[in-house]
PDB file of C-alpha atoms in Angstrom:
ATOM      1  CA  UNK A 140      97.145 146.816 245.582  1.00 49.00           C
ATOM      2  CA  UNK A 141      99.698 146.178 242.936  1.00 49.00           C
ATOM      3  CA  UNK A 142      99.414 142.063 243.786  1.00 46.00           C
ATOM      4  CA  UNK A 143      95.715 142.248 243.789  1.00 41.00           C
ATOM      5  CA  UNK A 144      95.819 144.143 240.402  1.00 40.00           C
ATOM      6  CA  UNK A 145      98.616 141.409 238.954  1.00 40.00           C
ATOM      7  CA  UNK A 146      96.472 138.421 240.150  1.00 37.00           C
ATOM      8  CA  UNK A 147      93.412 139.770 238.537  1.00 40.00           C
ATOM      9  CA  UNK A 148      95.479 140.789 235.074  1.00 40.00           C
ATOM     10  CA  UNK A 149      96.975 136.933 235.468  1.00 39.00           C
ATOM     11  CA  UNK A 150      93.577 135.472 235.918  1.00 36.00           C
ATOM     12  CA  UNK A 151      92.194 137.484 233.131  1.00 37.00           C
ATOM     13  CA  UNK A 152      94.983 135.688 230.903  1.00 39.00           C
ATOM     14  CA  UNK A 153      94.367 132.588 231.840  1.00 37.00           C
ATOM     15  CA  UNK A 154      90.502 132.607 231.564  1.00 41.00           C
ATOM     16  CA  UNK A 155      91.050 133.998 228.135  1.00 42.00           C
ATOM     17  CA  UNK A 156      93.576 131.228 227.211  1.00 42.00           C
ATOM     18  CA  UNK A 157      91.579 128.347 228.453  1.00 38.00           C
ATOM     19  CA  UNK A 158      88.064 129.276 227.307  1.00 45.00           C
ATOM     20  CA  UNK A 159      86.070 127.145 224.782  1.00 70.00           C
ATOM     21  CA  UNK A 160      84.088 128.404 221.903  1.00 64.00           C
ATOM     22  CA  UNK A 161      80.081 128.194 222.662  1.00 70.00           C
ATOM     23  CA  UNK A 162      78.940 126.098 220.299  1.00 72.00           C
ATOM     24  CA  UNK A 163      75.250 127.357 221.058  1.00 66.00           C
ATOM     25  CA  UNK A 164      76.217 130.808 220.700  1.00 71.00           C
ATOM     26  CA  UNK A 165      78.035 130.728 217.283  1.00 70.00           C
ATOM     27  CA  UNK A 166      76.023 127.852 215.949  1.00 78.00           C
ATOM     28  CA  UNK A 167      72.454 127.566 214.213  1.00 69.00           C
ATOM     29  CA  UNK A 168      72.300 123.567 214.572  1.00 76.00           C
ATOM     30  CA  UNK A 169      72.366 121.073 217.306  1.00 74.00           C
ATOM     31  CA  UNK A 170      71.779 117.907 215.833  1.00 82.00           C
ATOM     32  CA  UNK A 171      73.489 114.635 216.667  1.00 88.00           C
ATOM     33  CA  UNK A 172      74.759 111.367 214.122  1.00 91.00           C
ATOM     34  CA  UNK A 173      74.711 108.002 215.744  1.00 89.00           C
ATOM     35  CA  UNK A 174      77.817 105.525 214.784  1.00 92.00           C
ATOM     36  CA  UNK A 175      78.089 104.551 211.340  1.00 95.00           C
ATOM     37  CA  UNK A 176      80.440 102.136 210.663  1.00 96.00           C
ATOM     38  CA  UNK A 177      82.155 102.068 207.396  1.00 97.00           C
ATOM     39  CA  UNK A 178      85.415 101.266 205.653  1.00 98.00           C
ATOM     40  CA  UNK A 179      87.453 104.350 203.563  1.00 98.00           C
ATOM     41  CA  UNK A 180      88.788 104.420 200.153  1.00 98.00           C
ATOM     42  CA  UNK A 181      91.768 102.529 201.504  1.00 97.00           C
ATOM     43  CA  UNK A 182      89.969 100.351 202.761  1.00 97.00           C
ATOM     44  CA  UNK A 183      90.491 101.560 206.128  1.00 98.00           C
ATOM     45  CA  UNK A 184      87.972 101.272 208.853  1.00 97.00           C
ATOM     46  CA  UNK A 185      86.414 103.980 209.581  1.00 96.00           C
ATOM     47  CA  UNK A 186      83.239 104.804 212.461  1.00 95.00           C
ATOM     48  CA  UNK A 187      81.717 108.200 212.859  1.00 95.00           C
ATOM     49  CA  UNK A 188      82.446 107.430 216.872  1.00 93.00           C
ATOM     50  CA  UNK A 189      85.852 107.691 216.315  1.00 94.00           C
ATOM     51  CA  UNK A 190      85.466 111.333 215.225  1.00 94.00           C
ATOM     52  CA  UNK A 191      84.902 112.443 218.919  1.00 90.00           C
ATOM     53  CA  UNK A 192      86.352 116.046 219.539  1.00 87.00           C
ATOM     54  CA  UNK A 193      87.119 116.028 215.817  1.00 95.00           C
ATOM     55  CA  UNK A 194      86.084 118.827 213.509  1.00 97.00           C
ATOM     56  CA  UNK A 195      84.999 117.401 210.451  1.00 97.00           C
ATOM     57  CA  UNK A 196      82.664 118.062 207.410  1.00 98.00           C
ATOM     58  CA  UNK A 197      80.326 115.083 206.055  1.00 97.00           C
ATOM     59  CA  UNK A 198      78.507 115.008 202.655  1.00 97.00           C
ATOM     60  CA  UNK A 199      76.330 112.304 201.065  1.00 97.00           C
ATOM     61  CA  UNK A 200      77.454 111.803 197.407  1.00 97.00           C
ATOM     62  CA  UNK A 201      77.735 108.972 194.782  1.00 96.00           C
ATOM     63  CA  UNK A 202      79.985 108.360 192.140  1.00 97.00           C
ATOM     64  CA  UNK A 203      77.706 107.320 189.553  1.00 96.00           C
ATOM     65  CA  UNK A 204      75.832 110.696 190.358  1.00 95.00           C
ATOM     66  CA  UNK A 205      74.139 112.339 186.661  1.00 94.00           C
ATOM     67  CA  UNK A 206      73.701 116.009 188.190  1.00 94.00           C
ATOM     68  CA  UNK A 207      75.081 117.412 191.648  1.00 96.00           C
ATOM     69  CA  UNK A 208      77.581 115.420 192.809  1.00 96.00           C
ATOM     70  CA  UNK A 209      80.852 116.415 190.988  1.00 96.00           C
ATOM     71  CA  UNK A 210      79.864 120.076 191.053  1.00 96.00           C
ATOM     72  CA  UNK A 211      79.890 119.713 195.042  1.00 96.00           C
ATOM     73  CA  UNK A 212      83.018 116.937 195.394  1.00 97.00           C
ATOM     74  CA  UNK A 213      84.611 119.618 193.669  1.00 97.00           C
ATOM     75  CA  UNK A 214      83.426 122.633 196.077  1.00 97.00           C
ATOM     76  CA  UNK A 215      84.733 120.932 198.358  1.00 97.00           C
ATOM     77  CA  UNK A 216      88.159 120.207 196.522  1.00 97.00           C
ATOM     78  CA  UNK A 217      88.315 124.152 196.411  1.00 97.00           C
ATOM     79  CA  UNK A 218      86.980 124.468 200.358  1.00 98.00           C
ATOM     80  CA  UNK A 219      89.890 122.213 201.089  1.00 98.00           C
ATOM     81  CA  UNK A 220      92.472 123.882 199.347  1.00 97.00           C
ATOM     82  CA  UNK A 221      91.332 126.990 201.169  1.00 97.00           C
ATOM     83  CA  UNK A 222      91.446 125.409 204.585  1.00 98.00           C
ATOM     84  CA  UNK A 223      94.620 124.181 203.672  1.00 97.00           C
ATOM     85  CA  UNK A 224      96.028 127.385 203.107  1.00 97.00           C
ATOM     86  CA  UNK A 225      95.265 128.598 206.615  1.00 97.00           C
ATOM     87  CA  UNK A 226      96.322 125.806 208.093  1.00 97.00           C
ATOM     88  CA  UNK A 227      93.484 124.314 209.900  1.00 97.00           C
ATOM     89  CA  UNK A 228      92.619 121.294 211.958  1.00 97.00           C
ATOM     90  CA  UNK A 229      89.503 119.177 209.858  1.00 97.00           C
ATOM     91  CA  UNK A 230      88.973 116.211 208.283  1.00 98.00           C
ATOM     92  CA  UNK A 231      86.270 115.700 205.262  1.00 98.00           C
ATOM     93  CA  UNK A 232      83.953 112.944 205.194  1.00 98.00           C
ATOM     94  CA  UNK A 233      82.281 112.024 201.916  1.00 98.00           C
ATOM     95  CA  UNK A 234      79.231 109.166 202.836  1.00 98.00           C
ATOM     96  CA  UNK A 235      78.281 107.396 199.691  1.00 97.00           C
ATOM     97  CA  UNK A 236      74.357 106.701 199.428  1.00 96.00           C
ATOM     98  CA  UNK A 237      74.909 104.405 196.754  1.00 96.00           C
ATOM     99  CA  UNK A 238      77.384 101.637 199.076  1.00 96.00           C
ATOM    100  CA  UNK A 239      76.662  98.655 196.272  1.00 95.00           C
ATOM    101  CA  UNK A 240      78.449 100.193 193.727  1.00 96.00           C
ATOM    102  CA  UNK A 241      80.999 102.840 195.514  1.00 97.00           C
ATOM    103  CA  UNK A 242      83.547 100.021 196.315  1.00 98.00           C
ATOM    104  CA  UNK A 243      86.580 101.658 198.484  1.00 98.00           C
ATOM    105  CA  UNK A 244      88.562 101.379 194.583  1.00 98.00           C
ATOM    106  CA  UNK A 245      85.724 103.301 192.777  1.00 98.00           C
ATOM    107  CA  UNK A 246      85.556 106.107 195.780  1.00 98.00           C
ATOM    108  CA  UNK A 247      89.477 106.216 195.508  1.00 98.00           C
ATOM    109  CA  UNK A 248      89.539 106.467 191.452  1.00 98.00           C
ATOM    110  CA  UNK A 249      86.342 109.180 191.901  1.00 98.00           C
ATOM    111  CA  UNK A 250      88.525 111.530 194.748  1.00 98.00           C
ATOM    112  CA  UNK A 251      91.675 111.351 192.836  1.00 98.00           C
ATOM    113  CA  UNK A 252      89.625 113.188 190.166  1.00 97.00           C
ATOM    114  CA  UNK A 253      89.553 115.957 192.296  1.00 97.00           C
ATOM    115  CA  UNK A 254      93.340 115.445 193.643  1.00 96.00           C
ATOM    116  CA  UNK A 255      91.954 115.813 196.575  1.00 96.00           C
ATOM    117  CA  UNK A 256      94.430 115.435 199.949  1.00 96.00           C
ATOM    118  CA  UNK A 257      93.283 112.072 201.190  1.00 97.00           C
ATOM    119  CA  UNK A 258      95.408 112.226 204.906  1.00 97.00           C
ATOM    120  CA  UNK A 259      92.364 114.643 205.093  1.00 97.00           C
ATOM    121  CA  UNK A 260      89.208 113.450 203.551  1.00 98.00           C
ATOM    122  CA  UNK A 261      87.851 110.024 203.786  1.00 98.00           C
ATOM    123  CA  UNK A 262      85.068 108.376 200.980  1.00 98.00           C
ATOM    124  CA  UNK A 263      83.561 106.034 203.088  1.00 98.00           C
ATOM    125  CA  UNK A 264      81.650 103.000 201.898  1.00 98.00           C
ATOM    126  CA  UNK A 265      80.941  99.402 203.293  1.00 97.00           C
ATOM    127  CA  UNK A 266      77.449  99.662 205.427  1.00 97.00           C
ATOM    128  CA  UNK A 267      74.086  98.361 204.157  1.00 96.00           C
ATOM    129  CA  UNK A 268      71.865 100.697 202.062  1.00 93.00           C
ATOM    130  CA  UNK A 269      69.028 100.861 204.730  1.00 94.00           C
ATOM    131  CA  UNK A 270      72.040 101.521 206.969  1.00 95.00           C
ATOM    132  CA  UNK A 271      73.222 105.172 205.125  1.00 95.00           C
ATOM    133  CA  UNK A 272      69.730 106.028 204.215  1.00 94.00           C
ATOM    134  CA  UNK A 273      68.899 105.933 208.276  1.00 94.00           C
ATOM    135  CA  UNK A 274      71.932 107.399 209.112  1.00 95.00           C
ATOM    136  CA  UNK A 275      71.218 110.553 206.418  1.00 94.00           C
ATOM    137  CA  UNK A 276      67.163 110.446 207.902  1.00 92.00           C
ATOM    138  CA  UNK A 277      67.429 110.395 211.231  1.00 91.00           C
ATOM    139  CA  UNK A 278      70.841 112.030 212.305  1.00 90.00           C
ATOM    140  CA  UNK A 279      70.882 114.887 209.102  1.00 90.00           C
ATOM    141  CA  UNK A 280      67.318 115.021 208.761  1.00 89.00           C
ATOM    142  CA  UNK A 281      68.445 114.759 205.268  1.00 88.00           C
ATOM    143  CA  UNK A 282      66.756 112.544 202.368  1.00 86.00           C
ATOM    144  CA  UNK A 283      68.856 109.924 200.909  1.00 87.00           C
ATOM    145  CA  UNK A 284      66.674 107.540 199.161  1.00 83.00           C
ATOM    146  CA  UNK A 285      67.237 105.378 195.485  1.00 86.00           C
ATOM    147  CA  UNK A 286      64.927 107.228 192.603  1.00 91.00           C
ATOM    148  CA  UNK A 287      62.448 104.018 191.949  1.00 91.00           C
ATOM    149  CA  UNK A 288      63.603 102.186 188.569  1.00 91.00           C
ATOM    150  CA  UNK A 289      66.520 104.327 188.289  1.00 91.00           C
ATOM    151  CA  UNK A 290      70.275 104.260 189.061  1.00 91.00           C
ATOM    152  CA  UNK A 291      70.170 107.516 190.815  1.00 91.00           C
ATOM    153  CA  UNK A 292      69.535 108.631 193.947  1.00 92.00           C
ATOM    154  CA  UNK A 293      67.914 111.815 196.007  1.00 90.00           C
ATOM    155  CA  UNK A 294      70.681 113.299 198.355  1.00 91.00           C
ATOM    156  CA  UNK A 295      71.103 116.419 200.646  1.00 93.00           C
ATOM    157  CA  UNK A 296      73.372 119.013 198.758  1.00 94.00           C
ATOM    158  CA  UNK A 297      74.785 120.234 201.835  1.00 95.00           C
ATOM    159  CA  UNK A 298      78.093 120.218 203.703  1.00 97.00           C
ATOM    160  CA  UNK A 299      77.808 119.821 207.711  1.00 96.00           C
ATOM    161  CA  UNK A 300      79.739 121.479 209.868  1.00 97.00           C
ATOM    162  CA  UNK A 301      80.381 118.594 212.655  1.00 96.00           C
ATOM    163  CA  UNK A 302      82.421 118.547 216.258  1.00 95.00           C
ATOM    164  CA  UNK A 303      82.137 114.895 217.119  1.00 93.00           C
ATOM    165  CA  UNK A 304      78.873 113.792 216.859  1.00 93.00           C
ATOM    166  CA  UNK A 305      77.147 116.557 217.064  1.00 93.00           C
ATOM    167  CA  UNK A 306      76.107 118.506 213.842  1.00 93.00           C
ATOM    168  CA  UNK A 307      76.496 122.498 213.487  1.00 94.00           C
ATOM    169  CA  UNK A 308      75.637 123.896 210.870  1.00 94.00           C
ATOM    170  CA  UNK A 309      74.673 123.084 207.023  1.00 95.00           C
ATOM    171  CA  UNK A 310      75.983 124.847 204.093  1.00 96.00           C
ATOM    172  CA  UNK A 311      74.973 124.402 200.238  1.00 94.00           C
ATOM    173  CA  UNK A 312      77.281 123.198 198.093  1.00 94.00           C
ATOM    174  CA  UNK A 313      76.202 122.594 194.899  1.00 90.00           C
ATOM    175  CA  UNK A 314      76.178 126.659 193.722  1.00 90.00           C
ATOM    176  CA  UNK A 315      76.911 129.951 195.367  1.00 93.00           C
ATOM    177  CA  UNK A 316      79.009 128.430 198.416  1.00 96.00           C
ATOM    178  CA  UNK A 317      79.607 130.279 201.232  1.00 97.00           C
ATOM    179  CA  UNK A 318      83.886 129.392 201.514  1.00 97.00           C
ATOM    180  CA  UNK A 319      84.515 132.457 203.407  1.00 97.00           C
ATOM    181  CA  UNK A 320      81.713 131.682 206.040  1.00 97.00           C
ATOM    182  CA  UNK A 321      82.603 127.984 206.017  1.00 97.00           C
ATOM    183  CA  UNK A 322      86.439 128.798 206.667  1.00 97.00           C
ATOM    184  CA  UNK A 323      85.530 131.386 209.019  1.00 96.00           C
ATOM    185  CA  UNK A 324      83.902 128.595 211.197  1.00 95.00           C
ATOM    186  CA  UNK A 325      86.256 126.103 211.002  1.00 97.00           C
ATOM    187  CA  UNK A 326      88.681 128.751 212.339  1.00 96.00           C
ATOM    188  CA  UNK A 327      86.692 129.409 215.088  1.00 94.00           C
ATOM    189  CA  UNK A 328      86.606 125.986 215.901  1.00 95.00           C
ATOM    190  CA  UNK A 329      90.021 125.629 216.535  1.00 92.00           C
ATOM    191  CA  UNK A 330      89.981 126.797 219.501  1.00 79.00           C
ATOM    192  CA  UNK A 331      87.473 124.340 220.759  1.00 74.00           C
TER     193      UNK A 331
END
């Protein structure tokens, strides 16, 4: 009885050591992003495939932005410095919507504003217009879009939760952000 009891208590350990998280179960979204290919503020390339089994967070800014950007670029900044502290597994992902003008030097000059940890958080640039705009439209269900006769463009606000290329959940971050529910799930995903 005693071996039957041990192998049961041992079995119990392991199943609790190996399990994954349920993404379905913990998770409101289930979209998917297909590859985006891009180069980073070091000029770096960088392709949303390559994020497989990553847990990252993606935004759609632009540096020449008049209203919301900056607010949430520096959210984030904050969000970092909190999952920093706890010291989690994540990588940011800032997608510009405006790739003419966000040259990798402009998106590096525009994070450092924020001293922002960039072994952790990538500005991406280098893709086509049409290119971001479908990737924000179709994968996001997000607008992204230039304002006709203007220099501005219409953006998501949000922050995505992401594990690979799947998307998880959607947080605002342009007021009242939710850090201790966004930190809470990027804990949880460590185990994943």
């Amino acid at each position: 009885m005693k071996k039957w009891i041990t192998v049961c208590f041992a079995l119990l350990i392991l199943q609790g050591c190996s399990s994954e998280v349920n993404l379905d179960e913990h998770f409101s979204l289930n979209g998917e992003v297909t590859d985006l290919q891009a180069v980073n503020q070091s000029e770096e390339p960088f392709h949303t495939n390559d994020m497989e089994d990553e847990i990252w967070l993606a935004a759609f800014i632009f540096t020449n932005c008049d209203t919301v950007c900056m607010p949430m670029t520096y959210n984030m900044s904050e969000l970092q410095d909190q999952l920093d502290e706890k010291d989690l597994d994540y990588q940011f992902v800032s997608f510009t919507i405006d790739p003419e003008r966000d040259t990798p030097e402009i998106l590096q000059s525009y994070g450092e504003q924020f001293e922002v940890d960039f072994a952790k958080w990538d500005f991406v640039s280098g893709y086509e217009q049409e290119d971001v705009e479908l990737f924000a439209n179709r994968g996001f269900l997000s607008p992204a879009a230039q304002v006709e006769g203007s220099d501005q463009f219409v953006h998501s606000t949000s922050l995505y939760l992401m594990v690979g290329d799947r998307i998880l959940e959607q947080y605002e971050m342009s007021v009242d952000v939710p850090y201790e529910e966004i930190v809470e799930a990027v804990e949880l995903l460590q185990d994943y």
